[in-house]
PDB file of C-alpha atoms in Angstrom:
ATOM      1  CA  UNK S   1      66.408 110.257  78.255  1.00  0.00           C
ATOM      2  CA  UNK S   2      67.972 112.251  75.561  1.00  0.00           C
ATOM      3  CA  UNK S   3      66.590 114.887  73.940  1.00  0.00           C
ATOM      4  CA  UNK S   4      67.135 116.668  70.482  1.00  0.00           C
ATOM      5  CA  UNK S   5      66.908 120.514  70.431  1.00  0.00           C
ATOM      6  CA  UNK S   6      66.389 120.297  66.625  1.00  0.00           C
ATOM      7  CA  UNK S   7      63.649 118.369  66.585  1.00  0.00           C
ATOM      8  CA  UNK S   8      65.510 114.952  65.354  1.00  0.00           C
ATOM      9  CA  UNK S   9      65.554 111.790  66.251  1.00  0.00           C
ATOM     10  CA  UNK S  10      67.871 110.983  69.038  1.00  0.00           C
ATOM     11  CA  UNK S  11      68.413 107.540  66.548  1.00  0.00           C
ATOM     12  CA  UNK S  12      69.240 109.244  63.787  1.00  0.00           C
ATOM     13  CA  UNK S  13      72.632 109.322  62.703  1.00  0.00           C
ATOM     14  CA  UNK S  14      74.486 112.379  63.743  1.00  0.00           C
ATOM     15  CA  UNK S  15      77.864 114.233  62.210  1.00  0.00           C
ATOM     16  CA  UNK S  16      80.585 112.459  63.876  1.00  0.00           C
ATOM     17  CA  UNK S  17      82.831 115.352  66.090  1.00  0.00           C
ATOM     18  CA  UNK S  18      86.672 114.527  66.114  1.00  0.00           C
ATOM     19  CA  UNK S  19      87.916 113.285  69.797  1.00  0.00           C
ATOM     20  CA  UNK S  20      89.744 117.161  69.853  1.00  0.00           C
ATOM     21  CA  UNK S  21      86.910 118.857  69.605  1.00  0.00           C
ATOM     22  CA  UNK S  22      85.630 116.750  72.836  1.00  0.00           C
ATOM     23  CA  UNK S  23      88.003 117.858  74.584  1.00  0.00           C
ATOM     24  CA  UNK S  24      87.812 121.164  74.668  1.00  0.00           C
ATOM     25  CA  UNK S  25      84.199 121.105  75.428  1.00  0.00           C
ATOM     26  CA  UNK S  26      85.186 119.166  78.217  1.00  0.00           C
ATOM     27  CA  UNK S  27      88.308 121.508  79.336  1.00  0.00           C
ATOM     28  CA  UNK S  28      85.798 124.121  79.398  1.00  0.00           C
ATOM     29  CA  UNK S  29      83.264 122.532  81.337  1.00  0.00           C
ATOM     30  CA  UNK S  30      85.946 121.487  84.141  1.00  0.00           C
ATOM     31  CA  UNK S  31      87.268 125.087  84.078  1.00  0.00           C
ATOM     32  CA  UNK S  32      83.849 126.626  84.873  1.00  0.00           C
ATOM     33  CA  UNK S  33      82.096 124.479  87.158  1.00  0.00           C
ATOM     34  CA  UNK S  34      83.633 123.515  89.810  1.00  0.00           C
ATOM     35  CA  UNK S  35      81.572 119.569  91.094  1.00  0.00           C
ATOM     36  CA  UNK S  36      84.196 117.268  91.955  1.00  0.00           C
ATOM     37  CA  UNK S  37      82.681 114.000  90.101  1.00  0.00           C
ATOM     38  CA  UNK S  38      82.273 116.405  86.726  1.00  0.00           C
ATOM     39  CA  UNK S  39      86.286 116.877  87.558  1.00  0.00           C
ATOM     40  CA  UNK S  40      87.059 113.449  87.986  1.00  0.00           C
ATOM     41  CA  UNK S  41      85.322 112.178  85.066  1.00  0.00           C
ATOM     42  CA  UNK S  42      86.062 114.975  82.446  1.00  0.00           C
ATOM     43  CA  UNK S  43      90.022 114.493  83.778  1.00  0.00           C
ATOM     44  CA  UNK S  44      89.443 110.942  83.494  1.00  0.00           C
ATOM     45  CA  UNK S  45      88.121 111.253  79.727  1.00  0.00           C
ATOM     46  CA  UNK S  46      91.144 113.628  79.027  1.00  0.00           C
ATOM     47  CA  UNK S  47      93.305 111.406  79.785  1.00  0.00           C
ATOM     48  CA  UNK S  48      92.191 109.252  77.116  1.00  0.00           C
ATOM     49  CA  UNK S  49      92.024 111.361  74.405  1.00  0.00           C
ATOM     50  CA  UNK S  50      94.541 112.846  72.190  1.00  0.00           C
ATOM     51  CA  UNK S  51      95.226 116.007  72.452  1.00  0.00           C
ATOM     52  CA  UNK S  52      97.161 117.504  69.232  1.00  0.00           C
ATOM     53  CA  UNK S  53      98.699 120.659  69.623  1.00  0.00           C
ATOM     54  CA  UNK S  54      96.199 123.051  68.159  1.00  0.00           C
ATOM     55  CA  UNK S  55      94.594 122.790  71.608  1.00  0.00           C
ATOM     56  CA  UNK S  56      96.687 123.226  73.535  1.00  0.00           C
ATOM     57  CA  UNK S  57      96.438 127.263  73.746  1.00  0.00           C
ATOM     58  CA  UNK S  58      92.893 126.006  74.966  1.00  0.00           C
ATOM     59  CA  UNK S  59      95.015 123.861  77.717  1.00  0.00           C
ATOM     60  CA  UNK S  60      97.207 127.228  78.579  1.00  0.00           C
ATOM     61  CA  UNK S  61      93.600 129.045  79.455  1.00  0.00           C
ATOM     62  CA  UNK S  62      92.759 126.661  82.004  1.00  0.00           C
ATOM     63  CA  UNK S  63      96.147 125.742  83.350  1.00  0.00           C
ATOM     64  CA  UNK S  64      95.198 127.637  86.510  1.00  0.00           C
ATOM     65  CA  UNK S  65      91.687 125.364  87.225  1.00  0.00           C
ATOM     66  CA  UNK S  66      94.015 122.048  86.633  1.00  0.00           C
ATOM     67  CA  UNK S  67      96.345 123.373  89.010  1.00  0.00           C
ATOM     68  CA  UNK S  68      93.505 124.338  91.556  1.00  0.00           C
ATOM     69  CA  UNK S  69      91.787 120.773  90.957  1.00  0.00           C
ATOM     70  CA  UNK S  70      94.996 119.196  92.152  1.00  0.00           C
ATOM     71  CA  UNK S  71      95.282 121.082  94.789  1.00  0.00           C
ATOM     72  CA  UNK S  72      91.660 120.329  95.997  1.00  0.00           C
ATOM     73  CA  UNK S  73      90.993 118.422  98.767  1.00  0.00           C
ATOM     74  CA  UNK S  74      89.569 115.073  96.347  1.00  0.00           C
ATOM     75  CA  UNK S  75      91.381 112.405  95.874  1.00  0.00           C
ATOM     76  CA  UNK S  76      90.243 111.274  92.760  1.00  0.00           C
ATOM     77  CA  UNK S  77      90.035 114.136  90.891  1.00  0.00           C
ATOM     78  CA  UNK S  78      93.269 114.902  91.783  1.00  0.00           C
ATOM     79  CA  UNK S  79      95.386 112.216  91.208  1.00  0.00           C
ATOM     80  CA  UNK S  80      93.607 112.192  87.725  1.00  0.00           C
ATOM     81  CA  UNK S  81      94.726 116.211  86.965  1.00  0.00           C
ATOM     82  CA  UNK S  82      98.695 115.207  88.480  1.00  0.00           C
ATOM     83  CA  UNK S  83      98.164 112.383  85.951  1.00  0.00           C
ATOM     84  CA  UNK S  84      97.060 115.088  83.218  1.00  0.00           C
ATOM     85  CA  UNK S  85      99.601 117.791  83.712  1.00  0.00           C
ATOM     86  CA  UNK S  86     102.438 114.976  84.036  1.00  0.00           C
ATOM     87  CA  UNK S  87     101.841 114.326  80.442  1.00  0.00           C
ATOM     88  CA  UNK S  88     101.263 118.157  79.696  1.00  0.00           C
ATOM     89  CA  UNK S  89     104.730 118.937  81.147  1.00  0.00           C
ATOM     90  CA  UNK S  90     106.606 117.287  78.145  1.00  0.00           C
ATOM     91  CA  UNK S  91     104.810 119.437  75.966  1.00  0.00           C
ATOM     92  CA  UNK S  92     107.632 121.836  75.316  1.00  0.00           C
ATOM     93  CA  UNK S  93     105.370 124.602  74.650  1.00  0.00           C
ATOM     94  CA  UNK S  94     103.181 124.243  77.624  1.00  0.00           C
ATOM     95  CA  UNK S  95     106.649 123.683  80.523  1.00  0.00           C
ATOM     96  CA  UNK S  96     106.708 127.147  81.148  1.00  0.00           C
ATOM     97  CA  UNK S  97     102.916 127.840  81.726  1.00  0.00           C
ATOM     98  CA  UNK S  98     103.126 124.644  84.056  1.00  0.00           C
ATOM     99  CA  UNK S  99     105.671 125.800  85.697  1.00  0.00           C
ATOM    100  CA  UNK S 100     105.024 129.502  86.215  1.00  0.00           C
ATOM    101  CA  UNK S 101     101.464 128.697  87.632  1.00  0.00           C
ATOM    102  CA  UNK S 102     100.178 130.644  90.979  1.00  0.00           C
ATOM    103  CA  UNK S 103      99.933 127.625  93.847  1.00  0.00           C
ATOM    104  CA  UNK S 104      98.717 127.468  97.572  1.00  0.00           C
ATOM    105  CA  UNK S 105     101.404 128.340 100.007  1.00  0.00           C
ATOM    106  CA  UNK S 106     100.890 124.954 100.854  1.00  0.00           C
ATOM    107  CA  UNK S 107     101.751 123.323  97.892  1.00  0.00           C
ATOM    108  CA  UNK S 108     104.415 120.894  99.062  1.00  0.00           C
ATOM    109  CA  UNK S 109     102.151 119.233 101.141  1.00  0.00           C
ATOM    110  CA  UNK S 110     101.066 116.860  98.496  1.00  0.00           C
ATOM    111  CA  UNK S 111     104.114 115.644  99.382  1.00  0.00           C
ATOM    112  CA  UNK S 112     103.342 114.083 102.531  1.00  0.00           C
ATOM    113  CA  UNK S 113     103.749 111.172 104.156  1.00  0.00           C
ATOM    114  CA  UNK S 114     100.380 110.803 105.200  1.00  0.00           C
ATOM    115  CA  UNK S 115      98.950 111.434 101.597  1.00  0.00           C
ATOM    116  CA  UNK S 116      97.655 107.709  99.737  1.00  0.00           C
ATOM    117  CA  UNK S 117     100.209 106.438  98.077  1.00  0.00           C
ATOM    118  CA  UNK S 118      98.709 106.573  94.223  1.00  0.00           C
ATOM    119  CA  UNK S 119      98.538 110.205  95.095  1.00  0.00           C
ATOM    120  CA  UNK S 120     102.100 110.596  95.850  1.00  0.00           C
ATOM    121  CA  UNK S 121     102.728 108.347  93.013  1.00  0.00           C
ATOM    122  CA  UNK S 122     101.396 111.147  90.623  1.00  0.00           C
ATOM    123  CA  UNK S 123     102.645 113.943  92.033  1.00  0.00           C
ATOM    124  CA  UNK S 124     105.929 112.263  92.061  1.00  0.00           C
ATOM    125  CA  UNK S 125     106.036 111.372  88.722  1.00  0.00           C
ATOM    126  CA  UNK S 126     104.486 114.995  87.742  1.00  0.00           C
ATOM    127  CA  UNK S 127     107.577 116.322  89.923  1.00  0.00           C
ATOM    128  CA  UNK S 128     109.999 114.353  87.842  1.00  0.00           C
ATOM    129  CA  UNK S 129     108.617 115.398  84.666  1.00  0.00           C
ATOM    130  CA  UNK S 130     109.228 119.150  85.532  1.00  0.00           C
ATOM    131  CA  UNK S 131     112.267 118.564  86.496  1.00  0.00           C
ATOM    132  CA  UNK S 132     113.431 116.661  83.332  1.00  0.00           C
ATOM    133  CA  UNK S 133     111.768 119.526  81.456  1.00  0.00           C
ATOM    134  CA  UNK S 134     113.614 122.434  83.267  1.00  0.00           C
ATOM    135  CA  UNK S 135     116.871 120.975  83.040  1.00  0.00           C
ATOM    136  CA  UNK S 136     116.986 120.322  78.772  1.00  0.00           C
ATOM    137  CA  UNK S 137     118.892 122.219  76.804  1.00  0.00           C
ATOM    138  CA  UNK S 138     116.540 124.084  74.952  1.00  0.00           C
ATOM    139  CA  UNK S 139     114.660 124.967  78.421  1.00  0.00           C
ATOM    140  CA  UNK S 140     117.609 126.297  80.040  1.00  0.00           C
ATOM    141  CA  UNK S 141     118.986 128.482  77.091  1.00  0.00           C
ATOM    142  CA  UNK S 142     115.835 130.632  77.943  1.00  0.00           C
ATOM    143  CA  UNK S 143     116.212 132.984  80.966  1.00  0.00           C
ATOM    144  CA  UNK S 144     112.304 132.523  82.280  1.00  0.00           C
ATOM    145  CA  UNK S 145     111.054 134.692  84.681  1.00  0.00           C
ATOM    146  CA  UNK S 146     108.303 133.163  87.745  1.00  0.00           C
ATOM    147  CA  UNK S 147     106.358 134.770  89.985  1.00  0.00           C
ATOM    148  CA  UNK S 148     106.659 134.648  93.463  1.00  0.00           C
ATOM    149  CA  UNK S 149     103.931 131.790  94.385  1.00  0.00           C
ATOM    150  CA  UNK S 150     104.772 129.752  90.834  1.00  0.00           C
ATOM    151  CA  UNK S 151     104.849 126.031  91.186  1.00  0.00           C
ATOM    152  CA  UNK S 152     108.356 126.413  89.860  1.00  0.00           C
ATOM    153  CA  UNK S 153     109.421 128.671  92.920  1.00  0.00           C
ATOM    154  CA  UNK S 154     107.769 125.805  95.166  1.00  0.00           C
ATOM    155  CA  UNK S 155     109.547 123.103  93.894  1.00  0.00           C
ATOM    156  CA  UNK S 156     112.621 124.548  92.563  1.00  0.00           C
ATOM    157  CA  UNK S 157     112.728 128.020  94.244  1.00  0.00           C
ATOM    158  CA  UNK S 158     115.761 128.599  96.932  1.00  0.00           C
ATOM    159  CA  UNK S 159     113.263 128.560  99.576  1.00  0.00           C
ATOM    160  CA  UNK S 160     111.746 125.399  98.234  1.00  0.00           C
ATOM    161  CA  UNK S 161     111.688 122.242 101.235  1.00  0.00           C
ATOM    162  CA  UNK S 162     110.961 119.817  98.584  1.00  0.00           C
ATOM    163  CA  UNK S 163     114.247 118.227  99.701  1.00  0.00           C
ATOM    164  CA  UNK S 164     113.401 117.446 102.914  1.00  0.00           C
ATOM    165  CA  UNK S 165     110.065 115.750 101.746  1.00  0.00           C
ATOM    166  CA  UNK S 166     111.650 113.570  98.820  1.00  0.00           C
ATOM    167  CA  UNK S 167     114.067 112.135 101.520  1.00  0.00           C
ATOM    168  CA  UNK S 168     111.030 111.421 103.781  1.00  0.00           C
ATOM    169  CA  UNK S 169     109.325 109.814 101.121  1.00  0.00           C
ATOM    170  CA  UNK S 170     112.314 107.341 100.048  1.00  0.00           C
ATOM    171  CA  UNK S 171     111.214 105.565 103.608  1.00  0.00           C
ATOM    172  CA  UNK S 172     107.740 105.409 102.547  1.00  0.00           C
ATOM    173  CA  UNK S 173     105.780 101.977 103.156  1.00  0.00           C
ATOM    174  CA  UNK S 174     104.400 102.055  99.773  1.00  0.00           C
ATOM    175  CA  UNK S 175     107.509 100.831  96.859  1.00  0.00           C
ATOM    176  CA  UNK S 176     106.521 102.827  93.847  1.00  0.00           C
ATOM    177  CA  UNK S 177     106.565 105.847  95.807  1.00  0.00           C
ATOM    178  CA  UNK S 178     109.861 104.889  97.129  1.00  0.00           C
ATOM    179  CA  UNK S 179     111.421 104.159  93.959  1.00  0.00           C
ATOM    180  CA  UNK S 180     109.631 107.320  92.371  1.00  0.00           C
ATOM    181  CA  UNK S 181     110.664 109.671  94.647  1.00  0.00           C
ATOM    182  CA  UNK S 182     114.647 108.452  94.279  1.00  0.00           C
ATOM    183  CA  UNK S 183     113.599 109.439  90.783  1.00  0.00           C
ATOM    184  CA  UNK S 184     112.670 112.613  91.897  1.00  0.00           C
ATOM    185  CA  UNK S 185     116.182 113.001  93.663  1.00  0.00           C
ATOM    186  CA  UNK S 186     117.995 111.735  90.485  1.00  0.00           C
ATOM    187  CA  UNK S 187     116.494 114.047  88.477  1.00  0.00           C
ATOM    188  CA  UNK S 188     117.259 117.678  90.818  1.00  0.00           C
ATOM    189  CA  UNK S 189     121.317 116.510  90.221  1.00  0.00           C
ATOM    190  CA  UNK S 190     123.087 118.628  88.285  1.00  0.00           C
ATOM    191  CA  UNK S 191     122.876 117.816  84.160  1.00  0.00           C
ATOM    192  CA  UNK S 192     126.179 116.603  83.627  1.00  0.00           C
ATOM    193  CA  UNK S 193     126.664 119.580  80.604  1.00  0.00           C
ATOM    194  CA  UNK S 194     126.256 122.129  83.429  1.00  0.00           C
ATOM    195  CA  UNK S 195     129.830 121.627  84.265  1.00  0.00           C
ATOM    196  CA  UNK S 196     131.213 125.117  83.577  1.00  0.00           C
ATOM    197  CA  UNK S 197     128.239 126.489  85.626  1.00  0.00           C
ATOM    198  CA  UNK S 198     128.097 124.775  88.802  1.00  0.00           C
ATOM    199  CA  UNK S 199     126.313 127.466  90.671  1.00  0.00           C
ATOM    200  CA  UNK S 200     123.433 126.661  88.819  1.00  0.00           C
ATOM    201  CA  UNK S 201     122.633 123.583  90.581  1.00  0.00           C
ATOM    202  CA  UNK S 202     125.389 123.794  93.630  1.00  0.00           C
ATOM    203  CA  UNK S 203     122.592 123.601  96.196  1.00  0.00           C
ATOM    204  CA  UNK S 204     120.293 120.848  95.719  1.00  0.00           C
ATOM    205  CA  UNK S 205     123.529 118.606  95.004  1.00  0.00           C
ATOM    206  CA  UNK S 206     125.166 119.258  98.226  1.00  0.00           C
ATOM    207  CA  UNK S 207     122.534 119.043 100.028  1.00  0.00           C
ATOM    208  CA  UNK S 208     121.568 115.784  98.569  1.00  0.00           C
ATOM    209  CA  UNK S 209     125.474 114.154  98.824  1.00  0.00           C
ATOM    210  CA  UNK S 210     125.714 115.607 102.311  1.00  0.00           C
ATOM    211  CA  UNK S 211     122.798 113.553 103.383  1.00  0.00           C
ATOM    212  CA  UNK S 212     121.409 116.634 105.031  1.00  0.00           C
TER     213      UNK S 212
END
């Protein structure tokens, strides 16, 4: 039943709160309690609200919980925070925190084989997106600095083995993840302006073309 601190009817018309202002109530509720179904349906009602630019130094705070939720061991929640930071990573303002995020040593195992496929599917496409990101023009004219366990460092680092899981994936039973993981592949190839610096991306194109 609901209840009204203020004494008034529950019935009674209330001030109507903009959709942003939801959301950060709810970004701070998923960034301080950590209960898997308030994840998956706070995520879930992100997802479906706009989410103008004026909070998005709000969505820089708890860029490290989002990252921890999809690195949790529930499904649900998340597929639903890949799904939430895929659309994040085209902000232009937020790449860099995405991207320069502490992750689990482990990280790249999201991109197993054995993980359900509309996992994958998300994590694929959140993949791409970072990728697309990193490569612009605007991105790359900036000389960013990552820490050592960054997501950036596990997918793009020179240590990174994403490589050898994209390739596994392009076998995968499931199509979309096929298909989105060539994406994936298409996207690590070297930006075709990047001509008078092929150093930059020398290594994930050879290894690619060799078929390693």
């Amino acid at each position: 039943m609901e209840h009204s601190v203020s004494g008034r009817s529950p019935h009674e018309s209330r001030p109507f709160s903009p959709p942003q202002e939801h959301s950060i109530k709810v970004l701070e509720l998923i960034s301080t309690i950590w209960d898997t179904e308030l994840h998956i349906a706070g995520l879930r009602l992100l997802n479906n609200l706009p989410l103008p630019d004026y909070v998005h130094p709000q969505l820089r705070r708890v860029m490290p919980a989002l990252m921890e939720i999809m690195q949790s061991d529930y499904i649900l929640s998340q597929i639903q925070a890949a799904h939430l930071l895929s659309y994040l990573a085209q902000k232009n303002d937020l790449l860099y925190d995405i991207l320069n995020c502490q992750v689990h040593p482990n990280f790249l195992n999201l991109f197993q084989s054995s993980e359900p496929g509309s996992l994958l599917f998300e994590v694929l496409v959140f993949a791409e997106r970072l990728s697309e990101g990193r490569n612009a023009t605007h991105y790359r004219a900036v000389k960013w600095h990552y820490n050592e366990q960054s997501l950036h460092e596990a997918l793009f680092g020179d240590e990174s083995r994403l490589a050898d899981r994209l390739l596994s994936l392009v076998i995968h039973p499931e199509e979309e993840v096929q298909i989105q993981a060539c994406k994936v592949i298409v996207s690590l190839q070297c930006p075709q302006d990047l001509g008078s610096r092929p150093s930059a991306c020398r290594s994930t194109h050879s290894y690619f073309k060799s078929g390693k």
